[in-house]
Amino acid sequence: MADSWSFQNQVQSVDARLDNDTHVCLRRVRYSDLGRIEKGISQMSDQSRYLRFFSGSKTMPASVVERLASVDGTNHLAWGVVNMDENDLPAIAVAHVFREAKTSDTGEFAIAVLDQYHGQGVARLLMTAIFLDCYCEGFRHLRIEILRTNKKANGLIRAIGAQPCSLEGPVTQYDLVITDAISALQKMDSPNAIPDIMAAFAPG
């Protein structure tokens, strides 16, 4: 994919269907989602919470939750996935990118999906949305830290082109070129809704 390929980032939300026909909505995270973020962390299994936050605590310090909810759309981007088939519209996944410095084109990426939604393509849909948004905001590289024991996450991030830059200790550090990741996701056969996300960000 050419680096000059254009997108538009006025997208606020995208409706999609998982391959099992679950109706979901991908949308930007707002500060009013603070309670949902806190609840989502508590609903993760101890193992998933440890893999995401490197901590097994069921609750995160208020300062951590506050930081995750404080999204400015430029230096901190965040998208979440809501299950539209459930009455209380629960949040089932969220992804964040924090810019390393105000003039940097590199950000720190992290993603979390509730355990019962693992293996349904949620992470790939969410990555498609936030990577497109990142590209529009001038990001070109992402740094990602994943515990080496998290084999599924390591496999997924390598599948979209991430290159390990440090293999020392319990954490693998990756560098991901955003255009490579978007191209890799675009070529994937599943989930079926990836083209819907791409179309939402296409120039009008």
XYZ file of N, CA and C in Angstrom:
612
model
N 0.843 -1.197 0.000
C 0.000 0.000 0.000
C 0.872 1.238 0.000
N 0.578 2.152 -0.868
C 1.373 3.380 -0.955
C 1.135 4.254 0.266
N 2.211 4.893 0.718
C 2.105 5.736 1.903
C 1.215 6.945 1.636
N 1.017 7.277 0.362
C 0.197 8.435 0.023
C -1.288 8.094 -0.078
N -1.638 6.829 0.128
C -3.047 6.446 0.063
C -3.818 7.236 1.108
N -4.926 7.836 0.715
C -5.625 8.748 1.621
C -6.817 8.088 2.309
N -7.076 8.539 3.526
C -8.247 8.133 4.295
C -8.870 9.399 4.861
N -10.062 9.268 5.377
C -10.667 10.379 6.100
C -11.016 9.897 7.496
N -10.769 10.746 8.485
C -10.952 10.297 9.865
C -12.050 11.060 10.592
N -13.076 11.426 9.862
C -14.235 12.027 10.514
C -15.194 10.955 11.029
N -14.792 9.698 10.861
C -15.630 8.573 11.277
C -15.732 8.548 12.803
N -16.943 8.489 13.305
C -17.162 8.402 14.751
C -17.481 6.977 15.191
N -18.115 6.217 14.307
C -18.483 4.844 14.645
C -18.744 4.056 13.365
N -18.636 2.733 13.486
C -18.897 1.839 12.355
C -19.666 0.635 12.873
N -20.816 0.351 12.294
C -21.553 -0.864 12.625
C -20.988 -2.022 11.819
N -20.914 -3.185 12.442
C -20.356 -4.354 11.769
C -20.972 -5.619 12.354
N -20.736 -6.722 11.675
C -21.164 -8.043 12.140
C -19.949 -8.930 12.287
N -19.849 -9.599 13.440
C -18.822 -10.616 13.578
C -19.196 -11.796 12.690
N -18.273 -12.693 12.457
C -18.558 -13.826 11.580
C -19.625 -14.744 12.151
N -19.889 -14.659 13.477
C -20.987 -15.445 14.077
C -22.295 -14.663 14.084
N -22.322 -13.538 13.376
C -23.484 -12.666 13.166
C -23.805 -11.759 14.353
N -22.957 -11.704 15.358
C -23.150 -10.753 16.448
C -23.020 -9.334 15.914
N -23.996 -8.488 16.250
C -23.985 -7.093 15.815
C -23.132 -6.278 16.788
N -22.095 -5.638 16.273
C -21.231 -4.823 17.115
C -21.122 -3.421 16.538
N -20.711 -2.503 17.378
C -20.429 -1.139 16.942
C -19.023 -0.790 17.386
N -18.192 -0.393 16.448
C -16.861 0.119 16.758
C -16.981 1.634 16.823
N -16.515 2.238 17.898
C -16.631 3.691 18.029
C -15.494 4.253 18.862
N -15.324 5.571 18.717
C -14.297 6.259 19.490
C -14.636 6.237 20.979
N -13.627 6.088 21.793
C -13.811 6.130 23.238
C -13.965 7.579 23.676
N -14.895 7.807 24.607
C -15.141 9.136 25.169
C -14.851 9.113 26.681
N -14.671 10.297 27.247
C -14.393 10.339 28.686
C -15.551 9.745 29.485
N -16.753 9.870 28.948
C -17.923 9.314 29.635
C -17.886 7.786 29.700
N -16.942 7.163 29.001
C -16.793 5.708 29.044
C -15.933 5.258 30.219
N -15.530 6.180 31.077
C -14.644 5.840 32.190
C -15.186 4.652 32.988
N -16.469 4.677 33.314
C -17.068 3.584 34.074
C -17.041 2.272 33.310
N -17.273 2.329 32.005
C -17.223 1.123 31.182
C -15.817 0.537 31.148
N -14.827 1.417 31.081
C -13.439 0.954 31.071
C -13.124 0.232 32.376
N -13.515 0.851 33.480
C -13.263 0.254 34.792
C -13.968 -1.094 34.922
N -15.219 -1.156 34.450
C -15.976 -2.403 34.515
C -15.347 -3.473 33.636
N -14.913 -3.072 32.435
C -14.308 -4.025 31.520
C -13.045 -4.649 32.102
N -12.228 -3.846 32.771
C -11.008 -4.361 33.398
C -11.355 -5.412 34.442
N -12.404 -5.140 35.228
C -12.801 -6.077 36.287
C -13.376 -7.365 35.719
N -13.924 -7.312 34.490
C -14.536 -8.499 33.884
C -13.530 -9.391 33.159
N -12.324 -8.900 32.959
C -11.300 -9.730 32.335
C -10.869 -10.828 33.305
N -10.479 -11.966 32.771
C -9.946 -13.013 33.634
C -8.623 -12.551 34.218
N -8.210 -13.178 35.304
C -6.946 -12.797 35.928
C -5.793 -12.934 34.938
N -5.832 -13.993 34.128
C -4.765 -14.204 33.164
C -4.754 -13.114 32.093
N -5.937 -12.796 31.548
C -6.013 -11.773 30.512
C -5.610 -10.412 31.051
N -6.004 -10.119 32.289
C -5.642 -8.840 32.900
C -4.130 -8.753 33.076
N -3.523 -9.864 33.451
C -2.067 -9.870 33.620
C -1.369 -9.700 32.271
N -1.893 -10.377 31.228
C -1.282 -10.271 29.907
C -1.390 -8.864 29.342
N -2.478 -8.148 29.674
C -2.681 -6.792 29.156
C -1.943 -5.745 29.978
N -2.087 -5.825 31.317
C -1.551 -4.768 32.177
C -0.290 -5.190 32.944
N 0.123 -6.460 32.745
C 1.261 -7.014 33.483
C 0.980 -6.970 34.977
N -0.302 -7.056 35.309
C -0.742 -7.050 36.708
C -2.021 -7.872 36.808
N -2.147 -8.657 37.859
C -3.337 -9.485 38.039
C -4.422 -8.818 38.870
N -4.189 -7.598 39.315
C -5.158 -6.907 40.161
C -6.476 -6.705 39.430
N -7.606 -6.960 40.119
C -8.926 -6.811 39.496
C -9.289 -5.353 39.261
N -8.623 -4.459 39.938
C -8.879 -3.033 39.747
C -7.552 -2.333 39.451
N -7.647 -1.309 38.652
C -6.480 -0.499 38.345
C -6.555 0.799 39.151
N -5.432 1.414 39.464
C -5.461 2.710 40.152
C -6.315 3.710 39.377
N -6.956 4.605 40.103
C -7.824 5.600 39.461
C -7.064 6.391 38.406
N -5.782 6.633 38.629
C -4.988 7.405 37.677
C -4.845 6.677 36.350
N -4.773 5.337 36.386
C -4.660 4.543 35.163
C -5.965 4.602 34.374
N -7.090 4.416 35.062
C -8.397 4.463 34.403
C -8.642 5.857 33.824
N -8.271 6.883 34.576
C -8.421 8.275 34.115
C -7.619 8.490 32.828
N -6.404 7.970 32.790
C -5.561 8.137 31.601
C -6.179 7.407 30.400
N -6.724 6.233 30.631
C -7.323 5.474 29.530
C -8.574 6.165 28.985
N -9.281 6.894 29.833
C -10.515 7.566 29.410
C -10.272 8.946 28.825
N -9.080 9.497 29.050
C -8.774 10.853 28.588
C -8.214 10.806 27.168
N -9.109 10.806 26.204
C -8.750 10.671 24.787
C -8.885 12.029 24.110
N -7.803 12.497 23.468
C -7.874 13.802 22.806
C -7.961 13.698 21.288
N -7.850 12.485 20.739
C -7.991 12.294 19.301
C -6.772 12.687 18.490
N -5.717 13.130 19.154
C -4.484 13.520 18.464
C -3.271 12.811 19.047
N -3.077 12.965 20.338
C -1.954 12.320 21.011
C -2.364 11.055 21.754
N -3.642 10.886 21.947
C -4.177 9.656 22.531
C -5.425 9.278 21.746
N -5.330 8.200 21.000
C -6.465 7.679 20.241
C -6.969 6.405 20.919
N -8.265 6.219 20.916
C -8.834 5.004 21.502
C -10.153 4.668 20.825
N -10.312 3.399 20.496
C -11.554 2.886 19.923
C -12.011 1.684 20.746
N -13.332 1.553 20.866
C -13.896 0.421 21.584
C -14.898 -0.318 20.728
N -15.257 -1.510 21.181
C -16.266 -2.321 20.505
C -17.390 -2.595 21.494
N -18.626 -2.338 21.068
C -19.811 -2.535 21.900
C -20.671 -3.634 21.280
N -21.162 -4.538 22.120
C -22.066 -5.588 21.647
C -23.482 -5.014 21.591
N -23.989 -4.811 20.371
C -25.301 -4.199 20.196
C -26.456 -5.176 20.399
N -26.146 -6.464 20.530
C -27.185 -7.471 20.728
C -27.551 -7.662 22.193
N -26.785 -7.077 23.095
C -27.057 -7.183 24.530
C -27.787 -5.925 24.995
N -28.718 -6.106 25.934
C -29.559 -4.992 26.372
C -28.775 -3.828 26.960
N -27.702 -4.132 27.702
C -26.951 -3.054 28.339
C -25.798 -2.554 27.479
N -25.730 -3.021 26.220
C -24.706 -2.581 25.262
C -23.306 -2.609 25.885
N -22.855 -3.783 26.336
C -21.564 -3.853 27.024
C -20.381 -3.615 26.094
N -19.353 -2.991 26.627
C -18.095 -2.851 25.899
C -17.367 -4.185 25.970
N -16.882 -4.666 24.829
C -16.248 -5.984 24.798
C -14.771 -5.917 24.414
N -14.308 -4.764 23.980
C -12.901 -4.618 23.598
C -12.556 -3.145 23.504
N -11.272 -2.855 23.661
C -10.808 -1.481 23.521
C -9.345 -1.493 23.086
N -8.962 -0.499 22.305
C -7.571 -0.354 21.875
C -7.143 1.098 22.053
N -5.898 1.289 22.451
C -5.359 2.628 22.705
C -4.043 2.829 21.970
N -3.795 4.049 21.550
C -2.494 4.459 21.028
C -2.114 5.781 21.689
N -0.953 5.810 22.312
C -0.432 7.022 22.939
C 0.789 7.489 22.157
N 0.764 8.730 21.694
C 1.901 9.268 20.948
C 3.100 9.427 21.886
N 4.287 9.063 21.385
C 5.487 9.130 22.222
C 5.848 10.561 22.587
N 5.686 11.475 21.654
C 5.924 12.903 21.893
C 5.045 13.671 20.919
N 4.780 14.934 21.206
C 3.821 15.695 20.412
C 4.194 15.791 18.946
N 5.485 15.765 18.631
C 5.914 15.874 17.236
C 6.299 14.524 16.642
N 6.069 13.459 17.389
C 6.493 12.122 16.942
C 5.446 11.467 16.052
N 5.908 10.601 15.132
C 4.985 9.820 14.314
C 4.880 8.393 14.843
N 5.345 8.188 16.088
C 5.351 6.865 16.705
C 4.489 6.869 17.956
N 3.740 5.808 18.142
C 2.883 5.694 19.311
C 2.999 4.331 19.962
N 2.509 4.244 21.184
C 2.482 2.993 21.934
C 1.080 2.390 21.807
N 1.010 1.149 21.349
C -0.278 0.501 21.076
C -0.559 -0.604 22.087
N -1.830 -0.696 22.512
C -2.272 -1.787 23.384
C -3.737 -2.083 23.089
N -4.108 -3.345 23.270
C -5.472 -3.768 22.975
C -5.915 -4.805 23.989
N -7.206 -4.815 24.307
C -7.759 -5.811 25.226
C -9.138 -6.234 24.724
N -9.396 -7.536 24.766
C -10.685 -8.107 24.364
C -11.162 -9.012 25.490
N -12.421 -8.862 25.904
C -12.952 -9.722 26.961
C -12.838 -11.188 26.551
N -12.573 -12.030 27.545
C -12.251 -13.435 27.273
C -13.293 -14.160 26.425
N -14.570 -13.916 26.679
C -15.615 -14.657 25.963
C -15.708 -14.276 24.498
N -14.993 -13.232 24.097
C -15.012 -12.806 22.693
C -13.701 -13.109 21.976
N -12.808 -13.820 22.643
C -11.557 -14.203 21.994
C -11.847 -15.136 20.821
N -11.057 -15.046 19.779
C -11.179 -15.957 18.646
C -12.318 -15.647 17.695
N -12.933 -14.456 17.835
C -14.065 -14.100 16.981
C -13.730 -12.967 16.005
N -12.476 -12.599 15.934
C -12.066 -11.561 14.995
C -12.214 -10.144 15.518
N -12.583 -9.995 16.783
C -12.799 -8.660 17.358
C -11.521 -7.831 17.315
N -10.410 -8.433 17.685
C -9.148 -7.693 17.717
C -8.767 -7.189 16.328
N -8.958 -8.005 15.300
C -8.584 -7.588 13.950
C -9.469 -6.451 13.441
N -10.758 -6.500 13.751
C -11.642 -5.395 13.366
C -11.230 -4.108 14.073
N -10.961 -4.234 15.364
C -10.607 -3.060 16.162
C -9.267 -2.484 15.710
N -8.313 -3.346 15.411
C -7.025 -2.857 14.922
C -7.183 -2.140 13.584
N -8.037 -2.656 12.720
C -8.262 -1.999 11.433
C -8.736 -0.564 11.638
N -9.706 -0.384 12.530
C -10.256 0.952 12.781
C -9.221 1.890 13.388
N -8.539 1.445 14.418
C -7.630 2.372 15.106
C -6.375 2.630 14.279
N -5.928 1.656 13.479
C -4.759 1.898 12.631
C -5.076 2.911 11.529
N -6.277 2.826 10.966
C -6.678 3.812 9.966
C -6.761 5.205 10.593
N -7.315 5.276 11.789
C -7.397 6.549 12.501
C -5.991 7.072 12.798
N -5.108 6.180 13.225
C -3.723 6.566 13.497
C -3.068 7.167 12.255
N -3.245 6.511 11.128
C -2.629 6.986 9.896
C -3.098 8.408 9.577
N -4.389 8.632 9.750
C -4.943 9.967 9.490
C -4.356 11.021 10.418
N -3.983 10.618 11.627
C -3.445 11.561 12.607
C -1.923 11.666 12.540
N -1.321 11.095 11.503
C 0.109 11.268 11.305
C 1.004 10.228 11.936
N 0.409 9.211 12.561
C 1.231 8.117 13.078
C 1.725 7.263 11.908
N 2.958 6.792 12.005
C 3.507 5.900 10.985
C 4.090 4.629 11.581
N 4.444 4.666 12.859
C 4.996 3.487 13.539
C 4.309 3.303 14.889
N 4.220 2.059 15.321
C 3.692 1.757 16.645
C 4.688 0.870 17.384
N 4.828 1.132 18.673
C 5.604 0.268 19.554
C 4.627 -0.586 20.349
N 4.945 -1.859 20.468
C 4.047 -2.781 21.155
C 4.863 -3.666 22.082
N 4.415 -3.819 23.314
C 5.064 -4.708 24.273
C 4.104 -5.840 24.617
N 4.562 -7.075 24.428
C 3.732 -8.247 24.682
C 4.545 -9.261 25.480
N 3.948 -9.807 26.520
C 4.623 -10.851 27.273
C 4.912 -12.036 26.360
N 6.080 -12.604 26.476
C 6.472 -13.698 25.596
C 5.575 -14.908 25.770
N 4.961 -15.051 26.949
C 4.063 -16.181 27.196
C 2.715 -16.020 26.506
N 2.412 -14.824 26.008
C 1.139 -14.559 25.336
C 1.279 -14.942 23.854
N 1.240 -16.233 23.595
C 1.542 -16.736 22.256
C 0.543 -16.261 21.207
N -0.745 -16.192 21.553
C -1.748 -15.765 20.575
C -1.526 -14.315 20.155
N -1.271 -13.448 21.121
C -1.044 -12.036 20.795
C 0.231 -11.863 19.979
N 1.278 -12.589 20.347
C 2.517 -12.512 19.580
C 2.307 -12.987 18.152
N 1.531 -14.065 17.990
C 1.264 -14.581 16.654
C 0.475 -13.599 15.803
N -0.535 -12.968 16.408
C -1.368 -12.022 15.671
C -0.572 -10.803 15.252
N 0.221 -10.265 16.162
C 0.937 -9.030 15.855
C 2.025 -9.284 14.809
N 2.612 -10.473 14.817
C 3.583 -10.823 13.784
C 2.888 -11.020 12.438
N 1.645 -11.525 12.472
C 0.900 -11.773 11.237
C 0.568 -10.481 10.496
N 0.548 -9.361 11.211
C 0.260 -8.088 10.537
C 1.535 -7.269 10.304
N 2.688 -7.943 10.426
C 3.934 -7.313 10.014
C 4.820 -6.749 11.094
N 4.450 -6.920 12.365
C 5.284 -6.377 13.438
C 6.624 -7.097 13.492
N 7.682 -6.327 13.706
C 9.037 -6.873 13.781
C 9.571 -6.733 15.203
N 10.044 -7.831 15.789
C 10.602 -7.726 17.148
C 11.873 -6.895 17.152
N 11.976 -5.985 18.103
C 13.181 -5.171 18.220
C 13.905 -5.447 19.523
N 13.278 -6.223 20.407
C 13.925 -6.641 21.643
C 13.283 -7.940 22.112
N 14.132 -8.939 22.353
C 13.639 -10.248 22.796
C 14.159 -10.598 24.180
N 14.721 -9.626 24.870
C 15.296 -9.883 26.173
C 14.230 -9.797 27.262
N 14.382 -10.645 28.271
C 13.453 -10.611 29.388
C 12.109 -11.230 29.046
N 11.088 -11.029 29.905
C 9.786 -11.660 29.706
C 8.915 -10.970 28.660
N 9.315 -9.768 28.226
C 8.491 -8.976 27.308
C 9.182 -8.845 25.953
N 8.417 -9.089 24.872
C 8.920 -8.845 23.527
C 8.453 -7.467 23.078
N 9.370 -6.668 22.581
C 9.042 -5.343 22.073
C 9.037 -5.383 20.551
N 7.989 -4.815 19.970
C 7.832 -4.830 18.520
C 7.782 -3.418 17.963
N 8.196 -3.305 16.701
C 7.966 -2.107 15.903
C 7.011 -2.502 14.778
N 5.962 -1.717 14.606
C 4.960 -2.009 13.581
C 4.798 -0.799 12.668
N 5.002 -1.008 11.372
C 4.739 0.032 10.379
C 3.245 0.006 10.072
N 2.569 1.109 10.309
C 1.113 1.124 10.222
C 0.608 0.754 8.824
N 1.262 1.255 7.785
C 0.802 0.926 6.428
C 0.937 -0.571 6.156
N 1.993 -1.199 6.686
C 2.149 -2.651 6.523
C 1.017 -3.391 7.218
N 0.657 -2.922 8.402
C -0.400 -3.574 9.173
C -1.750 -3.467 8.467
N -2.060 -2.270 7.960
C -3.333 -2.079 7.264
C -3.392 -2.966 6.024
N -2.301 -3.050 5.290
C -2.259 -3.893 4.094
C -2.466 -5.363 4.458
N -1.822 -5.805 5.543
C -1.958 -7.198 5.974
C -3.386 -7.511 6.393
N -4.002 -6.591 7.136
C -5.384 -6.797 7.572
C -6.331 -6.819 6.371
N -6.076 -5.949 5.413
C -6.922 -5.862 4.219
C -6.910 -7.173 3.427
N -5.804 -7.890 3.479
C -5.665 -9.132 2.717
C -6.210 -10.354 3.445
N -6.585 -10.199 4.705
C -7.065 -11.344 5.480
C -8.446 -11.773 5.034
N -8.667 -13.074 5.033
C -9.960 -13.626 4.622
C -11.043 -13.426 5.680
N -10.642 -13.288 6.919
C -11.607 -13.091 8.000
C -10.986 -12.166 9.045
N -11.833 -11.484 9.814
C -13.297 -11.501 9.767
C -13.840 -10.798 8.533
N -15.055 -11.188 8.175
C -15.666 -10.693 6.943
C -15.924 -9.188 6.943
N -15.980 -8.578 8.119
C -16.341 -7.161 8.213
C -15.158 -6.217 8.019
N -13.945 -6.731 7.847
C -12.806 -5.827 7.637
C -13.055 -4.865 6.466
N -13.573 -5.327 5.318
C -13.842 -4.383 4.224
C -14.838 -3.280 4.603
N -15.768 -3.588 5.526
C -16.720 -2.560 5.972
C -15.999 -1.450 6.732
N -15.010 -1.834 7.543
C -14.250 -0.837 8.293
C -13.428 0.004 7.321
N -12.790 -0.666 6.357
C -12.000 0.043 5.370
C -12.865 1.038 4.590
N -14.046 0.606 4.208
C -14.938 1.459 3.419
C -15.371 2.688 4.196
N -15.550 2.544 5.507
C -15.988 3.671 6.333
C -14.946 4.789 6.346
N -13.661 4.426 6.235
C -12.589 5.409 6.274
C -12.160 5.882 4.896
N -12.778 5.312 3.844
C -12.409 5.711 2.483
C -12.838 7.158 2.242
N -12.066 7.903 1.461
C -12.429 9.293 1.180
C -13.790 9.356 0.506
N -14.576 10.362 0.857
C -15.915 10.502 0.270
C -15.880 10.950 -1.161
